[in-house]
XYZ file of C-alpha atoms in Angstrom:
116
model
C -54.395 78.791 8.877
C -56.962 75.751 9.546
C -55.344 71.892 9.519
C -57.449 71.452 6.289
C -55.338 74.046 4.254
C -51.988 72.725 5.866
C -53.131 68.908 5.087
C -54.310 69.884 1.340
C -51.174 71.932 0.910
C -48.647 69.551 2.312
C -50.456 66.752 0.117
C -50.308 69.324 -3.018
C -46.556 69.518 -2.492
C -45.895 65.785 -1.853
C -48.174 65.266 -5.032
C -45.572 67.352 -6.921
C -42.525 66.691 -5.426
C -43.116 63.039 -5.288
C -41.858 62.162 -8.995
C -39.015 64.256 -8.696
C -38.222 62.833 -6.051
C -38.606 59.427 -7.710
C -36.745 59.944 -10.466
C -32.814 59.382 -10.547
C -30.309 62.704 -10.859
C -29.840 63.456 -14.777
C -26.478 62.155 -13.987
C -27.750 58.659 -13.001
C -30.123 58.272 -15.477
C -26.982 58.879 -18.377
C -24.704 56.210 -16.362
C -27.504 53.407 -16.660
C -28.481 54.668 -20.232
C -24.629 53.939 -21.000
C -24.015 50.836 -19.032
C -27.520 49.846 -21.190
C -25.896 50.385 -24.397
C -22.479 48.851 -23.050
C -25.241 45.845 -22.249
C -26.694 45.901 -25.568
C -23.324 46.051 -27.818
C -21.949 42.726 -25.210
C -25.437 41.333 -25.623
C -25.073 41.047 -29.696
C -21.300 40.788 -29.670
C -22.106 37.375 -27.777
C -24.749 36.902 -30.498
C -22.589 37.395 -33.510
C -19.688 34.641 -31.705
C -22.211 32.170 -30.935
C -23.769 32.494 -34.796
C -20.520 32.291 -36.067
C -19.384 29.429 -33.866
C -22.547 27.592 -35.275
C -22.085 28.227 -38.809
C -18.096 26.293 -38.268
C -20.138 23.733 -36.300
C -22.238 22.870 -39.338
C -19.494 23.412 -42.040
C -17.523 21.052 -40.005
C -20.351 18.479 -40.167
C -21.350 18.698 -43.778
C -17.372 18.455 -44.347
C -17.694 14.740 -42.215
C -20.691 13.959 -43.492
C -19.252 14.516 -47.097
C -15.885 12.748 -46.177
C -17.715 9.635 -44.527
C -20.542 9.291 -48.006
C -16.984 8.818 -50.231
C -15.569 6.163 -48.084
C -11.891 5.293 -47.567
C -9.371 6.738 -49.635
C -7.242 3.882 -51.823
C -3.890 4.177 -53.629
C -5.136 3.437 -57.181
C -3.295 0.440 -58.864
C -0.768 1.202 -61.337
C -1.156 -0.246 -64.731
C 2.180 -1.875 -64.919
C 4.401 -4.194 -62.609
C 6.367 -1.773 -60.570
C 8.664 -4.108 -58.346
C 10.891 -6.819 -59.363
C 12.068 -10.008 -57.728
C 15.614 -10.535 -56.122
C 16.148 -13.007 -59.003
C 14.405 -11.652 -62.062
C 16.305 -10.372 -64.939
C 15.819 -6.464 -65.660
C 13.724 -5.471 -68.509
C 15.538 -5.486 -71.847
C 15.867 -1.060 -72.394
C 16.269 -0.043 -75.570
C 20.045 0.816 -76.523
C 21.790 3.256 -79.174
C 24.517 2.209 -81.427
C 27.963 3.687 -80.975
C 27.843 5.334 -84.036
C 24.122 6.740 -84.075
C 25.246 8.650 -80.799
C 28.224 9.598 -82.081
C 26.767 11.119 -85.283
C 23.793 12.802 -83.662
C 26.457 14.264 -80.610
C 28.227 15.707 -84.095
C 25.294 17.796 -85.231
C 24.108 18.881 -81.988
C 28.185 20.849 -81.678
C 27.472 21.853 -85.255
C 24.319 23.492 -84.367
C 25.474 25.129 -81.205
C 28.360 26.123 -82.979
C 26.817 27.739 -85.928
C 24.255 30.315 -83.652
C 22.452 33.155 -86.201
């Protein structure tokens, strides 16, 4: 056998054997393809918190934003005098005469009394 076939078929072989030698085991190439995906899912996992931490960011905002554009919040005033001095006299309340109540008390017995 002459140097020139051994050269040309050692060089055939490396030629051949070289990407298979290359290229990862079948069961390396599944273990990156999964720790890929595992990459991927984390990857848009982390995109979907930071979105969502954004959108309470701005809600938060336009909440202040809204809050601030209304101003301070004020007790209204009520329409009538509320409080009384030490020494003022209290208001004159309308009052029932013995007999009214006594007459009305009357019918409301009679009524309860005389159920259908």
């Amino acid at each position: 056998m002459d140097w020139r076939h051994a050269l040309t078929g050692t060089a055939i072989w490396v030629g051949l054997a070289g990407p298979a030698i290359a290229q990862p085991s079948s069961f390396e190439s599944e273990a990156l393809r999964v720790q890929q995906e595992a990459i991927q899912r984390r990857m848009i996992d982390l995109e979907s918190q930071l979105q969502a931490q954004d959108g309470r960011r701005r809600a938060d905002e336009a909440a202040l934003a809204v809050r601030l554009q209304q101003g301070p919040v004020r007790a209204p005033n009520p329409p009538f005098e509320t409080a009384y001095a030490a020494g003022d006299a209290a208001p004159a309340y309308p009052s029932i005469p013995d007999g009214v109540l006594a007459q009305s008390n009357q019918r409301v017995r009679d009524a309860a009394a005389n159920r259908r």
